[in-house]
mmCIF file of C-alpha atoms in Angstrom:
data_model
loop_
_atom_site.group_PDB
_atom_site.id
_atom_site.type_symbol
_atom_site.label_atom_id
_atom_site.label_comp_id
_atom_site.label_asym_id
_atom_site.label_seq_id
_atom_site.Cartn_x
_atom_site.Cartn_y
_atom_site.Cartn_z
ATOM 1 C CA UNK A 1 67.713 1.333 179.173
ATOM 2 C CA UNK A 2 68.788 -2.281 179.769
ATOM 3 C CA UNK A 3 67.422 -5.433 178.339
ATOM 4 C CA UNK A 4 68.004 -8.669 180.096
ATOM 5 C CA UNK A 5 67.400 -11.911 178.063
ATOM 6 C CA UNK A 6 67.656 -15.515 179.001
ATOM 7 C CA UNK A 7 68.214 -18.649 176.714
ATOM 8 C CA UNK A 8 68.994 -21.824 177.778
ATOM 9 C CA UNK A 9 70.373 -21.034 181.457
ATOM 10 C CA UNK A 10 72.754 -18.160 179.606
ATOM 11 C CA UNK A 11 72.155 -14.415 180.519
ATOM 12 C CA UNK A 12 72.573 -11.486 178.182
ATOM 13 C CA UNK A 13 72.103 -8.059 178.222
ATOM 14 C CA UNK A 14 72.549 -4.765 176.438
ATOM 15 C CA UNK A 15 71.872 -1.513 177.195
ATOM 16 C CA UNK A 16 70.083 0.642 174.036
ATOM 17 C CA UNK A 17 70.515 4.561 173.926
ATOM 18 C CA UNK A 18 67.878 7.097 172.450
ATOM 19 C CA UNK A 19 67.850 8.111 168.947
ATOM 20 C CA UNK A 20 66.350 11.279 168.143
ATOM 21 C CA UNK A 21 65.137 11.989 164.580
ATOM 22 C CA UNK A 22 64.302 15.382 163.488
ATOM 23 C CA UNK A 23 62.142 15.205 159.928
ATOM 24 C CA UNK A 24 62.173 18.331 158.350
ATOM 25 C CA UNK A 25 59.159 19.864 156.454
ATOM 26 C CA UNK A 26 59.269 19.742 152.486
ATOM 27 C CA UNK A 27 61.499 22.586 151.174
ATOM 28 C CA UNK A 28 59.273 25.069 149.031
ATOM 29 C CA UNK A 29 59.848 27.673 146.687
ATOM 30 C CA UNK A 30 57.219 30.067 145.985
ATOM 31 C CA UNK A 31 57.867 32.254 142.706
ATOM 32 C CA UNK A 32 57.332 35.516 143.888
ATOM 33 C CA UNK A 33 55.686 37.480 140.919
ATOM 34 C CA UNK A 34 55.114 40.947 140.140
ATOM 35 C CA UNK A 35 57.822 42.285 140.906
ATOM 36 C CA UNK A 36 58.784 45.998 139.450
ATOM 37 C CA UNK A 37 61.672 48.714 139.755
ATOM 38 C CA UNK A 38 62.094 52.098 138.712
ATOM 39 C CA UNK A 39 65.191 53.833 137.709
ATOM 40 C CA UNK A 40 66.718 55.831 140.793
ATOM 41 C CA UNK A 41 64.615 54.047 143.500
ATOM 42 C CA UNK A 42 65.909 52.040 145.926
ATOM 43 C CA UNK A 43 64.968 48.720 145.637
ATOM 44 C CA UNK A 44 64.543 45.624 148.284
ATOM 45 C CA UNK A 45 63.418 42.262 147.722
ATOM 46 C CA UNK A 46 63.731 39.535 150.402
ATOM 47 C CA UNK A 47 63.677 35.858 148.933
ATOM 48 C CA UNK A 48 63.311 34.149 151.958
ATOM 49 C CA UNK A 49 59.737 35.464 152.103
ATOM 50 C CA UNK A 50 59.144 33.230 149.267
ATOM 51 C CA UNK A 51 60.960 29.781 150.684
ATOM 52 C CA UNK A 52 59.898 27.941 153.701
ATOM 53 C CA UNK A 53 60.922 24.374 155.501
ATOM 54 C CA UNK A 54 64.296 22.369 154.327
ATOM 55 C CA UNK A 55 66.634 21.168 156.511
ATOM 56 C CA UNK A 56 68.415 24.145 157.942
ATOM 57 C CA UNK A 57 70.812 25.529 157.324
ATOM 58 C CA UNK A 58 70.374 26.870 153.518
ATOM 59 C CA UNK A 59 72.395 27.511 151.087
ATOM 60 C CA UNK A 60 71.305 30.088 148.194
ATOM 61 C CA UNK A 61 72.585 30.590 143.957
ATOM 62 C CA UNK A 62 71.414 32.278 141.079
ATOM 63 C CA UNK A 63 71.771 32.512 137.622
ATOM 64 C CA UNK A 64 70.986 35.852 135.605
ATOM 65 C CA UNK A 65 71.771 39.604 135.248
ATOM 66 C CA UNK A 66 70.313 41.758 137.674
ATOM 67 C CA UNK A 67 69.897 45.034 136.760
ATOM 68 C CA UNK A 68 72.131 47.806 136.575
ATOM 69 C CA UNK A 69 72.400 48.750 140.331
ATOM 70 C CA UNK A 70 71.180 45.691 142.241
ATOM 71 C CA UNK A 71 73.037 43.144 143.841
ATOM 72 C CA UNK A 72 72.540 40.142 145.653
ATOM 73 C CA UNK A 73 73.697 39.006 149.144
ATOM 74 C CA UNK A 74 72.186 35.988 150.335
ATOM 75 C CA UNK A 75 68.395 35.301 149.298
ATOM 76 C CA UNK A 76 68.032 39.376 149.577
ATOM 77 C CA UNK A 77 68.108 41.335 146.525
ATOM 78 C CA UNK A 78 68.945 45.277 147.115
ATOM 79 C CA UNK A 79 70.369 48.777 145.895
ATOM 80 C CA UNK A 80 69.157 51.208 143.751
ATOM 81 C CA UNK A 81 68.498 50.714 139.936
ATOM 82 C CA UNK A 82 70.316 53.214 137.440
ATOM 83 C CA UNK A 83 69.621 51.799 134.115
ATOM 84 C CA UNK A 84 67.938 48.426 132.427
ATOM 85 C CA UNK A 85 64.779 49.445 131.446
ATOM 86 C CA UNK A 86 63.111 46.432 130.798
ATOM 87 C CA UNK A 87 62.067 43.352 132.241
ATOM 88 C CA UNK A 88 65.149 40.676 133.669
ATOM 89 C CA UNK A 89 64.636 37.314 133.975
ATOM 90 C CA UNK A 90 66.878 35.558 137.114
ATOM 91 C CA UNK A 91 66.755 31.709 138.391
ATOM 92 C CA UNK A 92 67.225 31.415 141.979
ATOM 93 C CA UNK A 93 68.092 28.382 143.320
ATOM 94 C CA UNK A 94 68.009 27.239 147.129
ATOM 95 C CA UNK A 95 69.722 24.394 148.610
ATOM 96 C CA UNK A 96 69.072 22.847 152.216
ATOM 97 C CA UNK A 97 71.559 20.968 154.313
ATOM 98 C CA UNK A 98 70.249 17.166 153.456
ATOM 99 C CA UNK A 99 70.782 18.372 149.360
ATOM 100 C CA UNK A 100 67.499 19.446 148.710
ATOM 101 C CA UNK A 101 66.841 21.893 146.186
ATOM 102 C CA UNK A 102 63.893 24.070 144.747
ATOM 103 C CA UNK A 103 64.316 26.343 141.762
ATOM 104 C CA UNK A 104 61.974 29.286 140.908
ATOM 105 C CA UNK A 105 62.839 31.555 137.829
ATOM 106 C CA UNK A 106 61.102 35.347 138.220
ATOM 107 C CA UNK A 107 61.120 38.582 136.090
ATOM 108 C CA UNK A 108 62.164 42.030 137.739
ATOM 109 C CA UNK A 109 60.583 45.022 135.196
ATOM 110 C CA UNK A 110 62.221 48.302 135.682
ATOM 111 C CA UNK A 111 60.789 51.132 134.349
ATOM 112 C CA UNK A 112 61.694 54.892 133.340
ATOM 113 C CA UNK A 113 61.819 57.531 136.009
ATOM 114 C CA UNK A 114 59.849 60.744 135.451
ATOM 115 C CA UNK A 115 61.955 63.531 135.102
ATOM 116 C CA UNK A 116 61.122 66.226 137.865
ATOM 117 C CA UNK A 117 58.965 69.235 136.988
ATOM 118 C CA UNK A 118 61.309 72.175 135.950
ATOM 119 C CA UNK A 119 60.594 74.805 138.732
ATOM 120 C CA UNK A 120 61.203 78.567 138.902
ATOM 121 C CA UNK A 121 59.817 79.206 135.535
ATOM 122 C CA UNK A 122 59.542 82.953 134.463
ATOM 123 C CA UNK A 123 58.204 84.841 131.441
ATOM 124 C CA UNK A 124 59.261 88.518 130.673
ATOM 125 C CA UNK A 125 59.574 90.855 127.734
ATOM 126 C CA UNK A 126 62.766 91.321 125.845
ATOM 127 C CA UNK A 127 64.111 94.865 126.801
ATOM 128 C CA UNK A 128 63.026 97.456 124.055
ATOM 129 C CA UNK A 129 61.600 93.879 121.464
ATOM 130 C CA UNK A 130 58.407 94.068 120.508
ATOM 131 C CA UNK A 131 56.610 90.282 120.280
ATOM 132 C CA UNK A 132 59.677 88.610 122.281
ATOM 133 C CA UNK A 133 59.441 86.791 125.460
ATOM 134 C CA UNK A 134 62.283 85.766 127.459
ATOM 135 C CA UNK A 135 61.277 82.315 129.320
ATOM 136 C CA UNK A 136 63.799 81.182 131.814
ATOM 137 C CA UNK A 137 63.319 77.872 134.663
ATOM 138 C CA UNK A 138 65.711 75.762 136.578
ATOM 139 C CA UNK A 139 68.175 73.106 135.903
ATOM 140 C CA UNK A 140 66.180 69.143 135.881
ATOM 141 C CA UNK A 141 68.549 66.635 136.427
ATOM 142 C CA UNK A 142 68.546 64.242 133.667
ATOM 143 C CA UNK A 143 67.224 65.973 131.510
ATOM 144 C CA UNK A 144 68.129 65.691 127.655
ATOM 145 C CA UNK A 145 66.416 68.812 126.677
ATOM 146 C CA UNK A 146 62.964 70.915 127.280
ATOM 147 C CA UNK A 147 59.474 71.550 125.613
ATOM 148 C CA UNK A 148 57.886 75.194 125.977
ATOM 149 C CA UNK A 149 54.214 75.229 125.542
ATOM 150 C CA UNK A 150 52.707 78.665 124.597
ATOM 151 C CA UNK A 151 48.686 79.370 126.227
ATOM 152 C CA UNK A 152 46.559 82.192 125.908
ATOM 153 C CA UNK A 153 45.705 84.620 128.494
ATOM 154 C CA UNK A 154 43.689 82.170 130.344
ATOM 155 C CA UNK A 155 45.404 78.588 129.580
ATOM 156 C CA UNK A 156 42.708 77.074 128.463
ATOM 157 C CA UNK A 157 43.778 77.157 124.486
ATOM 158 C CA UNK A 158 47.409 75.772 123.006
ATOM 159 C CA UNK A 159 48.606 77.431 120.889
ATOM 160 C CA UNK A 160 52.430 76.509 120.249
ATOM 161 C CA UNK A 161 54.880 73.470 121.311
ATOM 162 C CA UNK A 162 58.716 74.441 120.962
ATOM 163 C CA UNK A 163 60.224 71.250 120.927
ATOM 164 C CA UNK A 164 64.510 70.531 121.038
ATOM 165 C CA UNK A 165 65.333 73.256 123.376
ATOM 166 C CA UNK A 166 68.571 73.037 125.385
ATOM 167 C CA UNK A 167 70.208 75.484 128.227
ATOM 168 C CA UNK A 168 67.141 77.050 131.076
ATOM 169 C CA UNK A 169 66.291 79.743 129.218
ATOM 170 C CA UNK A 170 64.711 80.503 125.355
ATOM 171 C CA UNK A 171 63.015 83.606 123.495
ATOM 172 C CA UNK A 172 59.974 83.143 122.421
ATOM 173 C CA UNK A 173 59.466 85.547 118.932
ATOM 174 C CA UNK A 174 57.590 85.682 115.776
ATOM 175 C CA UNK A 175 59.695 82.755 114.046
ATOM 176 C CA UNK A 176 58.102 80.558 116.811
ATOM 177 C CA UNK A 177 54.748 81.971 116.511
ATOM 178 C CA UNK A 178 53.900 83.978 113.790
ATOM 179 C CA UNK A 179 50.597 84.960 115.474
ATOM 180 C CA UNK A 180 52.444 86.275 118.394
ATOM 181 C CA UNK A 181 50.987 90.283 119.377
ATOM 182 C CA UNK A 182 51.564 93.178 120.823
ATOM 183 C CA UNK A 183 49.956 94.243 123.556
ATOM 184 C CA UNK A 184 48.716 90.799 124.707
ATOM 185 C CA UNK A 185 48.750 88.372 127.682
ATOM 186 C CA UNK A 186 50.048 84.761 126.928
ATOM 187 C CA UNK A 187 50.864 81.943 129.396
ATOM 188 C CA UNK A 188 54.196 79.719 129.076
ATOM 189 C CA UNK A 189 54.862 76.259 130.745
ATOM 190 C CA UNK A 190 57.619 73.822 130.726
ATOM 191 C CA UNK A 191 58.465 70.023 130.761
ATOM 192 C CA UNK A 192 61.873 68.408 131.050
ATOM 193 C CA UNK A 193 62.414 66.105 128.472
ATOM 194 C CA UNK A 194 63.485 62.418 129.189
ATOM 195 C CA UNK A 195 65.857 60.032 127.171
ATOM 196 C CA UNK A 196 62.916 58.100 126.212
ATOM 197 C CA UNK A 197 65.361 55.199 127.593
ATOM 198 C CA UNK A 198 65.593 55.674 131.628
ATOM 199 C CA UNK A 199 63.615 58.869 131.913
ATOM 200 C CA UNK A 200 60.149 60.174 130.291
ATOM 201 C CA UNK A 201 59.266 63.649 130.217
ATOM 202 C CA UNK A 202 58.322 65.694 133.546
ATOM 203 C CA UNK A 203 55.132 66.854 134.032
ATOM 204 C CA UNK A 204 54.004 70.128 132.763
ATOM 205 C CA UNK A 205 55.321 72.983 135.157
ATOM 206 C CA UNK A 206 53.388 76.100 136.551
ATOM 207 C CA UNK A 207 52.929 78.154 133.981
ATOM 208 C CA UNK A 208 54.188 81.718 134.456
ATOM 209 C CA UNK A 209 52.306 84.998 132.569
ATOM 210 C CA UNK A 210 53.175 87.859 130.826
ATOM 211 C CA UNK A 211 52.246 90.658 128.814
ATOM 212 C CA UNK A 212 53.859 91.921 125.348
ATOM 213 C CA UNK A 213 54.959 95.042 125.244
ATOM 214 C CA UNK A 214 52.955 97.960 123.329
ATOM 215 C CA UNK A 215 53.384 98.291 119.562
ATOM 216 C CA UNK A 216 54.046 101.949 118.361
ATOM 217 C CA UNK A 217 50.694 104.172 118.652
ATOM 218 C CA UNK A 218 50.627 106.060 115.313
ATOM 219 C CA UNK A 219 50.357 109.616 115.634
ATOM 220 C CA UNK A 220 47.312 111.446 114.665
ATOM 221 C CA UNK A 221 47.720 114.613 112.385
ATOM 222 C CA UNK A 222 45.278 117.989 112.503
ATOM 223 C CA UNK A 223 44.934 119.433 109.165
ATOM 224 C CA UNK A 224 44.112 123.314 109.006
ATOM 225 C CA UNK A 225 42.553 122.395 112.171
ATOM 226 C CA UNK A 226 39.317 121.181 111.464
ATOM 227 C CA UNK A 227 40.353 117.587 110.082
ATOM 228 C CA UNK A 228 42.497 114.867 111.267
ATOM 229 C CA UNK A 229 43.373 111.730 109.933
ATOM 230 C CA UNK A 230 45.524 108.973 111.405
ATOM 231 C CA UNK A 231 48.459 107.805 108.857
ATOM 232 C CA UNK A 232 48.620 104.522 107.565
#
């Protein structure tokens, strides 16, 4: 565009050009909140979510740990947690191209995993022992040890925890239970046992039955063959 001025019998002129202004929105910075992990689960958290307006393009920083696992590549968060139980506080900071900034500090919690319940689980009598059960079950990764719980015949009524068990496989005998019989039907379940740290214990697993072996039958005795009389 030209403008054309006149003063005192002198012309002037000038020619302007257009100026265009972009005004960018307010950068903002929601805290995102709630945030939770759990140890051996992949994990994804998108920070940008949280942030809009600013001058493009942005810039992003943070101060803090992340837990064991994570990393952080741009405002996205992401991998899989192995350890850290607990709760991590980070500041993120994000910067936009006229030098604008907007801090948020958040908490990730990361909890324990659950162990997986030990599978395969079988109960049978020790060849030829009376009042001895053999209890065997599958490998659970993780695991620090295992729990046996003893039922009766119909699970409905507890009657022992073995506790500190290692290996996939224990016999159950009389030094466990003293109460443990001949002759009678008992049901046996399993649980993994966590660190107490990164894993808690599995949940109880399928209980398997079985049925002690016969005690000796004592012998009865004829006497002159009219009596008889069963030894003690």
């Amino acid at each position: 565009m030209t403008v054309t001025n006149t003063l005192n019998a002198a012309t002037a002129s000038a020619t302007t050009t257009p100026v265009t202004l972009t005004v960018s929105d307010a950068l903002v910075f929601n805290a995102p909140t709630g945030l939770s992990a759990t140890v051996g689960s992949l994990y994804s958290l998108n920070l940008g979510d949280f942030i809009s307006g600013g001058a493009p393009t942005l810039t992003y920083s943070m101060t803090g740990t992340l837990p064991s696992g994570l990393s952080r590549s741009g405002n996205s968060i992401l991998g899989t947690v192995t350890s850290s139980v607990g709760a991590t506080a980070l500041t993120f900071t994000v910067t936009d191209a006229n030098g604008a900034t907007a801090s948020r500090t958040f908490t990730i919690s990361v909890a324990a995993a659950q162990l997986g319940t030990p599978q395969s689980v079988a109960a049978v009598n020790k060849s030829n022992t009376l009042k001895t059960i053999l209890v065997s079950w599958l490998s659970v990764t993780h695991a620090s040890g295992y729990i046996l719980k003893l039922y009766n015949s119909a699970g409905t009524s507890l009657l022992k925890t073995i506790t500190g068990i290692s290996g996939t496989s224990y016999t159950v005998d009389a030094t466990d239970y003293s109460s443990l019989a001949d002759s009678t039907t008992y049901q046996i379940a399993v649980i993994a046992s966590g660190d107490a740290v990164d894993y808690s214990n599995s949940a109880e697993s399928s209980p398997a039955t079985v049925t002690t072996l016969d005690g000796p039958t004592a012998p009865t005795v004829s006497i002159g063959g009219m009596q008889s009389r069963t030894p003690r």
